[in-house]
Short mmCIF file of C-alpha atoms and ligand atoms in Angstrom, two decimals:
data_model
loop_
_atom_site.label_atom_id
_atom_site.label_comp_id
_atom_site.label_asym_id
_atom_site.label_seq_id
_atom_site.Cartn_x
_atom_site.Cartn_y
_atom_site.Cartn_z
CA MET H 1002 -166.48 107.11 136.10
CA GLY H 1003 -168.61 109.48 134.08
CA GLY H 1004 -166.78 108.45 130.90
CA ILE H 1005 -163.22 109.16 132.01
CA ILE H 1006 -160.47 107.14 130.41
CA ILE H 1007 -158.57 105.52 133.21
CA LYS H 1008 -154.91 104.73 133.04
CA VAL H 1009 -153.10 103.15 135.98
CA ASN H 1010 -149.68 104.58 135.70
CA ILE H 1011 -148.50 105.29 139.18
CA LYS H 1012 -145.44 103.63 140.58
CA THR H 1013 -145.99 102.12 143.97
CA GLN H 1014 -143.55 99.99 145.97
CA TYR H 1015 -141.67 102.91 147.45
CA LYS H 1016 -140.60 102.90 151.07
CA ALA H 1017 -140.21 106.39 152.52
CA SER H 1018 -138.07 105.28 155.43
CA ALA H 1019 -135.63 103.54 153.06
CA ASN H 1020 -134.98 106.79 151.17
CA ARG H 1021 -131.41 107.89 151.92
CA HIS H 1022 -132.56 111.46 152.61
CA TRP H 1023 -135.02 110.12 155.15
CA LYS H 1024 -132.09 108.39 156.86
CA LYS H 1025 -130.01 111.55 156.74
CA LEU H 1026 -132.90 113.54 158.25
CA ASP H 1027 -133.20 110.95 160.97
CA LYS H 1028 -129.51 111.55 161.83
CA LEU H 1029 -129.95 115.32 161.68
CA SER H 1030 -132.90 115.13 164.06
CA LYS H 1031 -130.63 113.71 166.79
CA SER H 1032 -128.61 116.92 166.91
CA ALA H 1033 -131.50 119.29 166.16
CA SER H 1034 -132.36 119.68 169.84
CA THR H 1035 -129.13 121.62 170.42
CA ASP H 1036 -130.19 124.31 167.92
CA THR H 1037 -132.66 127.09 168.63
CA ILE H 1038 -134.83 129.00 166.19
CA GLU H 1039 -133.46 132.25 167.57
CA ASN H 1040 -129.93 131.12 166.72
CA TYR H 1041 -130.98 130.44 163.15
CA PHE H 1042 -132.05 134.07 162.91
CA LEU H 1043 -128.83 135.29 164.52
CA LYS H 1044 -126.75 133.32 162.04
CA ASP H 1045 -128.71 134.37 158.99
CA THR H 1046 -130.14 137.81 158.40
CA GLU H 1047 -131.80 136.56 155.22
CA ARG H 1048 -133.78 133.84 157.04
CA VAL H 1049 -137.18 135.52 156.71
CA SER H 1050 -136.90 135.96 152.97
CA LYS H 1051 -135.48 132.44 152.55
CA TYR H 1052 -138.25 130.86 154.59
CA SER H 1053 -141.32 132.67 153.30
CA ILE H 1054 -143.41 132.39 150.16
CA ALA H 1055 -145.85 134.88 148.66
CA LEU H 1056 -148.51 133.26 146.54
CA LYS H 1057 -150.85 135.89 145.12
CA GLU H 1058 -152.84 137.28 148.08
CA LEU H 1059 -151.39 134.77 150.53
CA TYR H 1060 -148.07 135.32 152.31
CA VAL H 1061 -146.61 132.55 154.43
CA ASP H 1062 -143.73 133.01 156.84
CA PHE H 1063 -142.34 129.67 157.96
CA SER H 1064 -139.04 131.04 159.28
CA LYS H 1065 -140.02 130.42 162.93
CA ASN H 1066 -139.62 126.68 162.59
CA LEU H 1067 -137.00 124.37 164.03
CA ILE H 1068 -135.44 123.90 160.62
CA SER H 1069 -131.82 124.65 159.71
CA ASP H 1070 -130.60 125.18 156.16
CA GLU H 1071 -129.17 121.67 156.12
CA ILE H 1072 -132.45 120.15 157.28
CA PHE H 1073 -134.33 122.24 154.76
CA ARG H 1074 -132.05 120.99 151.98
CA GLU H 1075 -132.50 117.35 152.96
CA LEU H 1076 -136.27 117.75 153.26
CA ASN H 1077 -136.34 119.10 149.74
CA TYR H 1078 -134.19 116.21 148.47
CA LEU H 1079 -136.64 113.86 150.18
CA ALA H 1080 -139.55 115.47 148.32
CA ALA H 1081 -137.65 115.35 145.01
CA THR H 1082 -136.81 111.67 145.35
CA SER H 1083 -140.26 110.60 146.57
CA PRO H 1084 -143.25 109.72 144.34
CA LEU H 1085 -144.61 113.26 144.91
CA LEU H 1086 -144.04 114.84 141.49
CA GLU H 1087 -145.10 111.81 139.53
CA ARG H 1088 -148.21 111.39 141.66
CA ARG H 1089 -149.09 115.09 141.38
CA ASP H 1090 -149.01 114.84 137.59
CA SER H 1091 -151.07 111.65 137.71
CA MET H 1092 -153.68 113.37 139.89
CA PHE H 1093 -154.05 116.35 137.57
CA LYS H 1094 -154.32 114.06 134.55
CA GLY H 1095 -157.13 112.08 136.15
CA GLU H 1096 -155.17 108.85 136.47
CA LEU H 1097 -156.40 106.32 138.93
CA ILE H 1098 -154.43 107.26 142.05
CA ASN H 1099 -157.03 106.26 144.66
CA LEU H 1100 -156.09 102.63 144.21
CA SER H 1101 -158.06 101.06 147.09
CA GLU H 1102 -161.29 102.54 145.71
CA CYS H 1103 -160.28 102.30 142.04
CA ARG H 1104 -160.93 105.99 141.48
CA SER H 1105 -159.34 109.07 140.01
CA VAL H 1106 -159.03 112.17 142.18
CA LEU H 1107 -160.27 115.15 140.27
CA HIS H 1108 -161.45 117.88 142.58
CA THR H 1109 -158.93 120.07 140.76
CA ALA H 1110 -160.93 119.62 137.52
CA LEU H 1111 -163.91 121.27 139.24
CA ARG H 1112 -162.03 124.57 139.19
CA ASP H 1113 -160.45 124.14 135.79
CA PRO H 1114 -162.76 125.23 132.95
CA ALA H 1115 -160.10 124.01 130.47
CA PHE H 1116 -159.77 120.49 131.90
CA GLN H 1117 -158.42 118.21 129.15
CA ASP H 1118 -161.11 115.49 129.21
CA LYS H 1119 -164.01 117.02 127.31
CA ASN H 1120 -166.55 114.56 128.64
CA ILE H 1121 -165.70 115.31 132.28
CA SER H 1122 -165.39 118.99 131.55
CA GLU H 1123 -168.89 119.10 130.05
CA GLN H 1124 -170.41 117.25 132.98
CA ILE H 1125 -168.79 119.70 135.39
CA ALA H 1126 -170.03 122.68 133.39
CA THR H 1127 -173.58 121.28 133.21
CA GLN H 1128 -173.78 120.77 136.94
CA LEU H 1129 -172.18 124.13 137.72
CA ASP H 1130 -174.76 125.79 135.47
CA LYS H 1131 -177.53 123.96 137.31
CA VAL H 1132 -176.09 124.91 140.72
CA THR H 1133 -175.79 128.58 139.78
CA LYS H 1134 -179.21 128.61 138.07
CA ILE H 1135 -181.09 127.21 141.07
CA ALA H 1136 -179.05 129.32 143.49
CA GLY H 1137 -179.88 132.38 141.39
CA GLN H 1138 -183.60 131.54 141.45
CA VAL H 1139 -183.62 131.09 145.21
CA ARG H 1140 -181.68 134.30 145.77
CA SER H 1141 -183.88 136.36 143.44
CA GLY H 1142 -187.13 135.03 144.96
CA GLU H 1143 -188.10 133.30 141.73
CA TRP H 1144 -187.94 129.87 143.42
CA ILE H 1145 -191.01 129.74 145.58
CA GLY H 1146 -192.27 127.29 148.18
CA SER H 1147 -195.40 125.16 147.74
CA GLN H 1148 -197.60 127.89 149.29
CA GLY H 1149 -196.23 130.66 147.07
CA GLN H 1150 -193.75 132.12 149.59
CA ILE H 1151 -190.19 133.05 148.67
CA ILE H 1152 -187.39 131.12 150.37
CA ASN H 1153 -185.73 132.77 153.37
CA ASN H 1154 -184.27 129.78 155.22
CA ILE H 1155 -181.83 127.24 153.86
CA VAL H 1156 -181.12 124.11 155.91
CA ASN H 1157 -178.16 122.09 154.67
CA ILE H 1158 -178.48 118.52 155.94
CA GLY H 1159 -175.23 116.57 155.54
CA ILE H 1160 -172.22 115.42 157.55
CA GLY H 1161 -168.41 115.28 157.18
CA GLY H 1162 -167.41 116.69 153.81
CA SER H 1163 -171.07 117.33 152.99
CA ASP H 1164 -171.26 119.74 155.93
CA ILE H 1165 -167.95 121.09 157.22
CA GLY H 1166 -166.62 122.66 153.99
CA PRO H 1167 -169.83 124.51 153.05
CA LYS H 1168 -170.38 125.56 156.69
CA MET H 1169 -166.82 126.82 157.02
CA ALA H 1170 -166.99 128.77 153.74
CA CYS H 1171 -170.43 130.30 154.38
CA GLU H 1172 -169.29 131.57 157.77
CA ALA H 1173 -165.94 132.79 156.43
CA LEU H 1174 -167.61 134.68 153.58
CA LYS H 1175 -170.53 136.19 155.48
CA GLU H 1176 -169.46 139.61 154.23
CA PHE H 1177 -170.75 138.43 150.82
CA ALA H 1178 -173.88 136.72 152.10
CA HIS H 1179 -177.31 137.36 150.65
CA PRO H 1180 -179.09 139.69 153.09
CA ARG H 1181 -182.39 137.77 153.05
CA LEU H 1182 -181.20 134.18 153.21
CA LYS H 1183 -180.46 132.55 156.55
CA LEU H 1184 -178.31 129.43 156.34
CA TYR H 1185 -178.37 126.61 158.88
CA PHE H 1186 -176.33 123.41 158.99
CA ILE H 1187 -177.64 120.20 160.48
CA SER H 1188 -175.24 117.26 160.71
CA ASN H 1189 -175.35 115.36 163.97
CA LEU H 1190 -177.59 112.36 164.60
CA ASP H 1191 -178.45 114.08 167.89
CA ASP H 1192 -182.12 114.92 167.40
CA GLU H 1193 -182.13 118.14 169.43
CA PRO H 1194 -180.46 120.52 166.93
CA ILE H 1195 -182.90 119.83 164.10
CA ARG H 1196 -185.98 119.83 166.38
CA SER H 1197 -185.08 123.14 167.99
CA LEU H 1198 -184.22 124.65 164.60
CA LEU H 1199 -187.52 123.56 163.04
CA ASN H 1200 -189.40 125.08 165.98
CA ARG H 1201 -188.01 128.45 164.92
CA LEU H 1202 -188.56 128.19 161.16
CA ASP H 1203 -191.52 128.90 158.90
CA PRO H 1204 -191.94 125.79 156.70
CA ARG H 1205 -193.46 127.85 153.87
CA SER H 1206 -190.20 129.71 153.31
CA THR H 1207 -187.75 126.89 154.08
CA LEU H 1208 -185.60 124.97 151.59
CA PHE H 1209 -183.76 121.83 152.70
CA VAL H 1210 -180.57 120.94 150.89
CA ILE H 1211 -179.91 117.24 151.38
CA SER H 1212 -176.24 116.71 150.74
CA SER H 1213 -174.77 113.22 150.68
CA LYS H 1214 -172.29 111.82 148.19
CA THR H 1215 -173.47 108.25 148.82
CA PHE H 1216 -177.04 109.04 149.86
CA THR H 1217 -176.74 106.27 152.43
CA THR H 1218 -175.24 108.12 155.39
CA GLN H 1219 -177.27 107.32 158.51
CA GLU H 1220 -177.19 110.81 160.02
CA THR H 1221 -178.28 112.51 156.80
CA ILE H 1222 -181.03 110.01 155.99
CA ILE H 1223 -182.51 110.24 159.51
CA ASN H 1224 -182.38 114.06 159.67
CA THR H 1225 -183.91 114.21 156.18
CA GLN H 1226 -186.81 112.08 157.42
CA VAL H 1227 -187.36 114.54 160.28
CA ALA H 1228 -187.48 117.41 157.76
CA VAL H 1229 -189.78 115.47 155.41
CA ASP H 1230 -192.21 114.66 158.24
CA TRP H 1231 -192.18 118.29 159.34
CA ILE H 1232 -192.99 119.65 155.87
CA GLU H 1233 -195.66 116.96 155.41
CA GLU H 1234 -197.28 117.79 158.73
CA LYS H 1235 -197.04 121.58 158.55
CA LEU H 1236 -197.85 122.06 154.87
CA GLY H 1237 -200.03 119.01 154.21
CA ILE H 1238 -197.84 117.89 151.28
CA THR H 1239 -197.90 114.15 150.66
CA ASP H 1240 -194.56 113.81 148.84
CA PRO H 1241 -192.35 116.59 150.27
CA LEU H 1242 -189.14 115.38 148.61
CA ASN H 1243 -190.80 116.09 145.29
CA SER H 1244 -191.75 119.62 146.36
CA PRO H 1245 -189.82 122.91 146.03
CA HIS H 1246 -188.81 122.53 149.69
CA PHE H 1247 -186.08 120.00 148.90
CA VAL H 1248 -183.00 119.90 146.70
CA ALA H 1249 -180.65 116.90 146.83
CA ILE H 1250 -176.92 116.86 146.15
CA THR H 1251 -175.32 113.52 145.51
CA ALA H 1252 -173.04 111.31 143.46
CA SER H 1253 -175.75 108.61 143.68
CA PRO H 1254 -178.71 110.21 141.85
CA LYS H 1255 -180.49 106.85 141.46
CA LEU H 1256 -180.70 106.51 145.22
CA ALA H 1257 -181.98 110.07 145.61
CA ILE H 1258 -184.69 109.36 143.04
CA LYS H 1259 -185.55 106.12 144.87
CA HIS H 1260 -186.09 108.22 148.02
CA GLY H 1261 -188.55 110.32 146.04
CA VAL H 1262 -186.51 113.42 145.13
CA ALA H 1263 -187.61 115.03 141.86
CA PRO H 1264 -184.86 114.40 139.24
CA ASP H 1265 -184.69 118.06 138.23
CA GLN H 1266 -184.04 118.95 141.88
CA ILE H 1267 -180.95 116.76 142.06
CA LEU H 1268 -177.54 118.36 141.74
CA GLU H 1269 -174.93 115.78 140.91
CA PHE H 1270 -171.28 115.25 141.53
CA TRP H 1271 -169.08 112.23 140.93
CA GLU H 1272 -167.27 109.46 142.73
CA TRP H 1273 -163.94 111.00 141.73
CA VAL H 1274 -164.64 113.91 144.10
CA GLY H 1275 -163.73 112.89 147.67
CA GLY H 1276 -166.22 114.05 150.32
CA ARG H 1277 -163.69 116.27 152.07
CA PHE H 1278 -162.73 117.84 148.74
CA SER H 1279 -166.31 118.32 147.56
CA LEU H 1280 -167.04 121.95 148.43
CA TRP H 1281 -166.00 122.96 144.90
CA SER H 1282 -168.69 120.70 143.38
CA SER H 1283 -172.48 120.74 143.68
CA ALA H 1284 -171.85 119.96 147.35
CA GLY H 1285 -170.92 123.64 147.58
CA PHE H 1286 -174.50 124.62 146.64
CA ALA H 1287 -175.02 126.24 150.07
CA ILE H 1288 -171.93 128.40 149.43
CA CYS H 1289 -173.32 129.43 146.06
CA LEU H 1290 -176.71 130.25 147.65
CA CYS H 1291 -174.99 132.29 150.33
CA ILE H 1292 -172.46 134.32 148.29
CA GLY H 1293 -174.06 134.11 144.86
CA PRO H 1294 -172.96 132.54 141.53
CA ASP H 1295 -170.37 135.21 140.66
CA ASN H 1296 -168.64 134.95 144.00
CA PHE H 1297 -168.82 131.15 143.88
CA ARG H 1298 -166.93 131.30 140.56
CA ARG H 1299 -164.38 133.63 142.19
CA PHE H 1300 -163.99 131.01 144.95
CA LEU H 1301 -163.21 128.38 142.30
CA ALA H 1302 -160.85 130.76 140.52
CA GLY H 1303 -158.93 131.39 143.75
CA ALA H 1304 -158.43 127.64 144.20
CA LYS H 1305 -157.25 127.35 140.60
CA LYS H 1306 -154.43 129.82 141.32
CA ALA H 1307 -153.07 127.43 143.94
CA ASP H 1308 -153.48 124.50 141.53
CA GLU H 1309 -151.36 126.29 138.93
CA HIS H 1310 -148.75 127.23 141.50
CA PHE H 1311 -148.60 123.65 142.77
CA GLN H 1312 -148.29 122.22 139.26
CA HIS H 1313 -145.72 124.61 137.84
CA THR H 1314 -143.53 125.96 140.63
CA PRO H 1315 -140.15 124.41 141.48
CA LEU H 1316 -140.23 122.40 144.66
CA LYS H 1317 -138.27 124.87 146.75
CA GLU H 1318 -140.71 127.69 146.11
CA ASN H 1319 -143.75 125.47 146.04
CA LEU H 1320 -145.91 126.43 149.01
CA PRO H 1321 -147.90 123.19 149.51
CA VAL H 1322 -144.66 121.19 149.20
CA GLN H 1323 -142.83 123.31 151.77
CA LEU H 1324 -145.75 123.18 154.20
CA ALA H 1325 -145.89 119.39 153.84
CA LEU H 1326 -142.15 119.13 154.48
CA ILE H 1327 -142.44 121.17 157.67
CA SER H 1328 -145.18 118.89 158.90
CA ILE H 1329 -143.15 115.79 157.97
CA TRP H 1330 -140.11 117.14 159.82
CA TYR H 1331 -142.05 117.50 163.08
CA ASN H 1332 -144.07 114.35 162.60
CA ASN H 1333 -141.46 111.81 161.51
CA PHE H 1334 -138.20 113.19 162.78
CA LEU H 1335 -138.94 115.25 165.88
CA HIS H 1336 -141.90 112.97 166.73
CA VAL H 1337 -144.30 115.82 167.44
CA GLN H 1338 -147.65 114.62 166.16
CA SER H 1339 -149.85 117.61 166.92
CA ASN H 1340 -150.58 120.76 164.99
CA ALA H 1341 -152.65 123.67 166.29
CA ILE H 1342 -154.60 125.86 163.87
CA VAL H 1343 -155.32 129.33 165.26
CA PRO H 1344 -157.06 131.79 162.90
CA TYR H 1345 -157.24 135.38 164.18
CA CYS H 1346 -160.62 135.95 162.60
CA GLU H 1347 -163.84 134.77 164.16
CA ARG H 1348 -165.33 134.14 160.70
CA LEU H 1349 -162.75 131.36 160.33
CA SER H 1350 -164.05 129.58 163.41
CA HIS H 1351 -164.84 126.40 161.44
CA LEU H 1352 -161.44 126.31 159.75
CA PRO H 1353 -159.79 124.13 162.43
CA SER H 1354 -162.45 121.40 162.01
CA PHE H 1355 -162.24 121.68 158.23
CA LEU H 1356 -158.46 121.22 158.26
CA GLN H 1357 -158.84 118.50 160.87
CA GLN H 1358 -160.96 116.36 158.54
CA LEU H 1359 -158.74 117.20 155.58
CA GLU H 1360 -155.58 116.05 157.38
CA MET H 1361 -156.80 113.28 159.63
CA GLU H 1362 -159.28 111.55 157.32
CA SER H 1363 -156.85 111.81 154.42
CA ASN H 1364 -153.61 110.83 156.09
CA GLY H 1365 -154.59 108.89 159.20
CA LYS H 1366 -153.34 105.66 157.62
CA ARG H 1367 -151.13 102.81 158.77
CA VAL H 1368 -150.50 101.06 155.44
CA ASP H 1369 -148.93 102.36 152.25
CA ILE H 1370 -150.52 102.58 148.84
CA ASP H 1371 -149.78 98.85 148.27
CA GLY H 1372 -151.46 97.91 151.57
CA LEU H 1373 -148.16 97.18 153.31
CA PRO H 1374 -147.59 98.42 156.88
CA ILE H 1375 -145.59 101.65 157.20
CA ASP H 1376 -142.91 101.96 159.86
CA TYR H 1377 -143.29 105.72 160.39
CA ASP H 1378 -146.03 108.02 161.59
CA SER H 1379 -148.61 109.60 159.31
CA ALA H 1380 -151.20 112.36 160.01
CA SER H 1381 -150.73 114.91 162.80
CA VAL H 1382 -153.51 115.45 165.28
CA THR H 1383 -154.97 118.67 163.90
CA TRP H 1384 -156.98 120.87 166.21
CA GLY H 1385 -157.47 124.49 167.22
CA GLN H 1386 -159.67 127.43 167.83
CA THR H 1387 -159.77 131.10 166.93
CA GLY H 1388 -157.46 133.59 168.59
CA THR H 1389 -157.77 135.43 170.87
CA ASN H 1390 -160.17 132.93 172.50
CA ALA H 1391 -157.52 130.23 172.20
CA GLN H 1392 -155.07 132.37 174.17
CA HIS H 1393 -157.40 132.17 177.15
CA ALA H 1394 -157.92 128.44 176.78
CA PHE H 1395 -154.92 126.36 175.70
CA PHE H 1396 -152.04 128.78 175.13
CA GLN H 1397 -150.81 128.21 178.69
CA MET H 1398 -149.78 124.71 177.59
CA LEU H 1399 -148.31 125.97 174.31
CA HIS H 1400 -146.04 128.40 176.20
CA GLN H 1401 -145.11 126.39 179.29
CA GLY H 1402 -146.26 122.79 178.84
CA THR H 1403 -143.80 119.92 178.82
CA CYS H 1404 -144.31 119.23 175.11
CA TYR H 1405 -144.48 121.70 172.27
CA VAL H 1406 -147.04 121.97 169.48
CA PRO H 1407 -146.27 123.75 166.19
CA VAL H 1408 -148.89 126.44 165.64
CA ASP H 1409 -150.35 127.76 162.37
CA PHE H 1410 -151.38 131.38 162.86
CA ILE H 1411 -153.75 132.78 160.25
CA GLY H 1412 -154.35 136.53 160.00
CA ILE H 1413 -156.30 138.79 157.62
CA ALA H 1414 -154.34 141.97 156.84
CA LYS H 1415 -157.28 144.18 155.94
CA ASP H 1416 -160.69 143.35 157.35
CA SER H 1417 -163.40 145.67 156.07
CA LEU H 1418 -165.86 144.29 158.66
CA SER H 1419 -163.71 145.31 161.61
CA GLU H 1420 -162.96 148.71 163.04
CA ALA H 1421 -159.30 149.48 162.25
CA LYS H 1422 -158.13 150.00 165.82
CA GLN H 1423 -159.59 146.79 167.10
CA HIS H 1424 -158.31 144.87 164.09
CA ARG H 1425 -154.78 146.15 164.80
CA MET H 1426 -155.13 144.88 168.36
CA LEU H 1427 -156.22 141.47 167.10
CA LEU H 1428 -153.25 141.17 164.75
CA ALA H 1429 -150.87 142.46 167.42
CA ASN H 1430 -152.02 139.58 169.59
CA MET H 1431 -151.28 137.11 166.81
CA LEU H 1432 -147.76 138.46 166.22
CA ALA H 1433 -147.06 138.65 169.95
CA GLN H 1434 -147.98 135.01 170.44
CA GLY H 1435 -145.68 133.82 167.65
CA ALA H 1436 -142.83 135.95 169.03
CA ALA H 1437 -143.41 134.79 172.61
CA LEU H 1438 -143.51 131.14 171.57
CA MET H 1439 -140.22 131.48 169.75
CA SER H 1440 -138.23 133.81 172.00
CA GLY H 1441 -139.65 132.94 175.41
CA SER H 1442 -138.50 134.94 178.38
CA HIS H 1443 -136.07 133.79 181.01
CA HIS H 1444 -136.94 134.39 184.61
CA ASP H 1445 -135.37 133.30 187.89
CA ASP H 1446 -138.78 132.43 189.16
CA SER H 1447 -139.52 129.15 187.37
CA PHE H 1448 -143.28 129.85 187.36
CA ARG H 1449 -142.64 132.90 185.24
CA ASP H 1450 -140.05 131.32 182.97
CA TYR H 1451 -140.93 130.78 179.31
CA PRO H 1452 -138.58 128.35 177.61
CA GLY H 1453 -139.28 129.61 174.06
CA ASN H 1454 -137.97 127.79 170.98
CA ARG H 1455 -141.54 126.80 170.16
CA PRO H 1456 -142.31 126.84 166.43
CA SER H 1457 -145.03 128.50 164.41
CA THR H 1458 -145.94 129.32 160.82
CA THR H 1459 -147.83 132.53 160.01
CA PHE H 1460 -150.28 132.82 157.10
CA ILE H 1461 -151.42 136.29 156.08
CA LEU H 1462 -154.25 136.79 153.63
CA ASP H 1463 -154.48 140.30 152.19
CA GLU H 1464 -158.28 140.17 152.66
CA LEU H 1465 -160.86 137.49 153.29
CA THR H 1466 -162.66 137.14 149.95
CA PRO H 1467 -164.00 134.22 147.87
CA GLU H 1468 -160.72 134.18 145.90
CA THR H 1469 -158.41 134.25 148.90
CA LEU H 1470 -160.40 131.61 150.78
CA GLY H 1471 -160.34 129.40 147.67
CA LEU H 1472 -156.60 129.93 147.35
CA PHE H 1473 -155.95 129.14 151.02
CA ILE H 1474 -158.07 125.97 151.07
CA SER H 1475 -156.58 124.68 147.84
CA VAL H 1476 -153.03 125.21 149.23
CA HIS H 1477 -153.98 123.05 152.21
CA GLU H 1478 -155.56 120.35 150.05
CA HIS H 1479 -152.28 120.13 148.16
CA ARG H 1480 -150.25 120.25 151.37
CA VAL H 1481 -152.14 117.19 152.61
CA PHE H 1482 -151.68 115.50 149.21
CA CYS H 1483 -147.89 116.12 149.33
CA GLU H 1484 -147.58 114.63 152.79
CA GLY H 1485 -149.49 111.55 151.62
CA ALA H 1486 -147.36 111.19 148.50
CA ILE H 1487 -144.10 111.45 150.48
CA TRP H 1488 -145.45 108.91 152.97
CA ASN H 1489 -146.57 106.81 149.99
CA ILE H 1490 -150.05 106.38 151.41
CA ASN H 1491 -153.46 106.76 149.80
CA SER H 1492 -154.82 110.09 151.03
CA PHE H 1493 -158.16 109.60 149.30
CA ASP H 1494 -159.83 106.62 150.94
CA GLN H 1495 -161.23 106.36 154.48
CA TRP H 1496 -161.77 102.71 155.26
CA GLY H 1497 -161.21 103.41 158.95
CA VAL H 1498 -164.69 104.91 159.37
CA GLU H 1499 -166.52 101.75 158.25
CA LEU H 1500 -166.16 99.39 161.25
CA GLY H 1501 -167.90 101.74 163.68
CA LYS H 1502 -170.78 102.18 161.20
CA GLN H 1503 -171.16 98.38 160.88
CA LEU H 1504 -171.12 97.77 164.63
CA THR H 1505 -173.74 100.51 165.15
CA LEU H 1506 -176.06 98.69 162.74
CA GLU H 1507 -175.37 95.40 164.48
CA LEU H 1508 -176.23 96.92 167.88
CA LEU H 1509 -179.40 98.45 166.50
CA GLU H 1510 -180.55 95.35 164.70
CA LYS H 1511 -179.39 92.52 166.97
CA GLY H 1512 -178.40 94.10 170.28
CA VAL H 1513 -175.23 92.84 171.98
CA THR H 1514 -174.11 89.70 170.24
CA PRO H 1515 -171.01 87.68 171.30
CA THR H 1516 -169.03 89.89 168.88
CA PHE H 1517 -169.06 92.54 171.56
CA ASP H 1518 -166.70 92.76 174.52
CA ALA H 1519 -167.86 92.64 178.16
CA SER H 1520 -167.55 96.40 178.69
CA THR H 1521 -169.65 97.34 175.62
CA SER H 1522 -172.25 94.67 176.51
CA SER H 1523 -172.59 95.98 180.04
CA LEU H 1524 -172.82 99.62 178.86
CA PHE H 1525 -175.45 98.61 176.31
CA LYS H 1526 -177.49 96.85 179.00
CA ARG H 1527 -177.21 99.83 181.34
CA LEU H 1528 -178.40 102.25 178.64
CA ASN H 1529 -181.30 99.98 177.73
CA THR H 1530 -182.34 99.58 181.36
CA THR H 1531 -182.34 103.36 181.75
CA VAL H 1532 -184.54 103.66 178.64
CA ASP H 1533 -186.99 101.05 179.98
O1 F6P V 2396 -167.82 108.67 157.32
C1 F6P V 2396 -166.92 109.45 156.62
C2 F6P V 2396 -167.51 110.02 155.38
O2 F6P V 2396 -167.57 109.05 154.39
C3 F6P V 2396 -166.75 111.25 154.90
O3 F6P V 2396 -165.66 110.93 154.15
C4 F6P V 2396 -167.80 111.99 154.16
O4 F6P V 2396 -167.45 113.32 153.96
C5 F6P V 2396 -168.98 111.81 155.09
O5 F6P V 2396 -168.84 110.50 155.58
C6 F6P V 2396 -170.33 112.00 154.48
O6 F6P V 2396 -170.58 111.08 153.45
P1 F6P V 2396 -171.76 111.33 152.45
O7 F6P V 2396 -171.52 112.61 151.74
O8 F6P V 2396 -171.72 110.15 151.52
O9 F6P V 2396 -173.04 111.37 153.22
#
């Protein structure tokens, strides 16, 4: 645990569905279908100000949701009488809240220079210094390849949290990117992406960043081997992992050293940083390379603003709490288990996948924190794509399909990379879609009829900067945490991904054994016959 003093202090044995406010909400949901969002606005001219929160450079309007004042009140009682507040405090203190893995959850300490545990705080500072130092050397041209060339290409090899977060942030913050450095992200076991990338790169000016918390992940280890072989062949180096062409990022430094990585080229993080929450740690090295150390610190500082808000704001004005309650209302009471993420900014194109992992890997659970089955639904299916592309793909269903999907619209008020007129058009599209979903349009011709009453939440960032991205991501981390705490599940483990990994190894090592069903056996045989 890197020296942390662990205290198990969290109360478990809570059943969300036995909470009296849960029961009241269940009752309210039966009559909710007779209400319309438009009626809520007609009855209450103050609705927008009541159902919106401004947090620094982020403004969120959640008034276009199927939530009446009474529902809102009960949802807030539910939050107040759930383990949420107690668990929030335990998380920030570093108590052991990830019970099934016996770990603390301290990604928030990564952005808190004044974190209370001096030992942890020093370790974080040491690694951050190392990250910023190496990033600075690469950016300035001081870090040179084995043949004396400066580095122009960075290839981040990692998957899941060791890929999506850094990839999402580097794309989102391209306005701040170093003009010389080109960043590439390799994740999939599919061999084609890395082969075709390497065909285009000059090995003399390429740095591979091997990012894996465990340093055992199959995809990352295999892609690393491809990169190692390539450097060895092209540059005639016998131990490439020990050359300036490789930096490793991991919470298992011993394993990285065993693979042959030079110890001073290892950037560490810790088991108390979950993979999907790791972009603030050394795992965010690619971000630091891309936007530079000062901007990376601004990114951390933006996230810290949301941490402070989450810790110190009363529930009713607490943005992550309110967002979690909206999601719980749809999920558990209206039984709508889908949530579309539609950013109106092409630089946020990886945001839907980032939020997908955050929500679905964290909260896709069927037992509570004590391991007992839950009798209510957990994570929503989170998906999406940038607008306006999405409008020409799946919005037909959102407007006229038989089921409805709550949409999160994300817009950037001032975009210095876009021409003003075009940017206005983009944002007009976003607002128009939210209005159309809610108000609909009645038509005698049923093909042209829009039922309306379809909910959405609109997020507006003043600008897209390291601070505002940090703030936005941190709000969503806490939103996911609040959902998990109200559902009384462990949002920080991911045992569900293990079985598939095990069976893959079994297939590779032993072929189809009697463990496998008839369909998988027959598919395996067909694939093998095709290979032969
Ligand atoms: O398989 C899921 C997972 O464990 C994610 O939680 C994680 O982000 C990803 O794999 C990568 O793991 P690692 O960083 O250890 O290679």
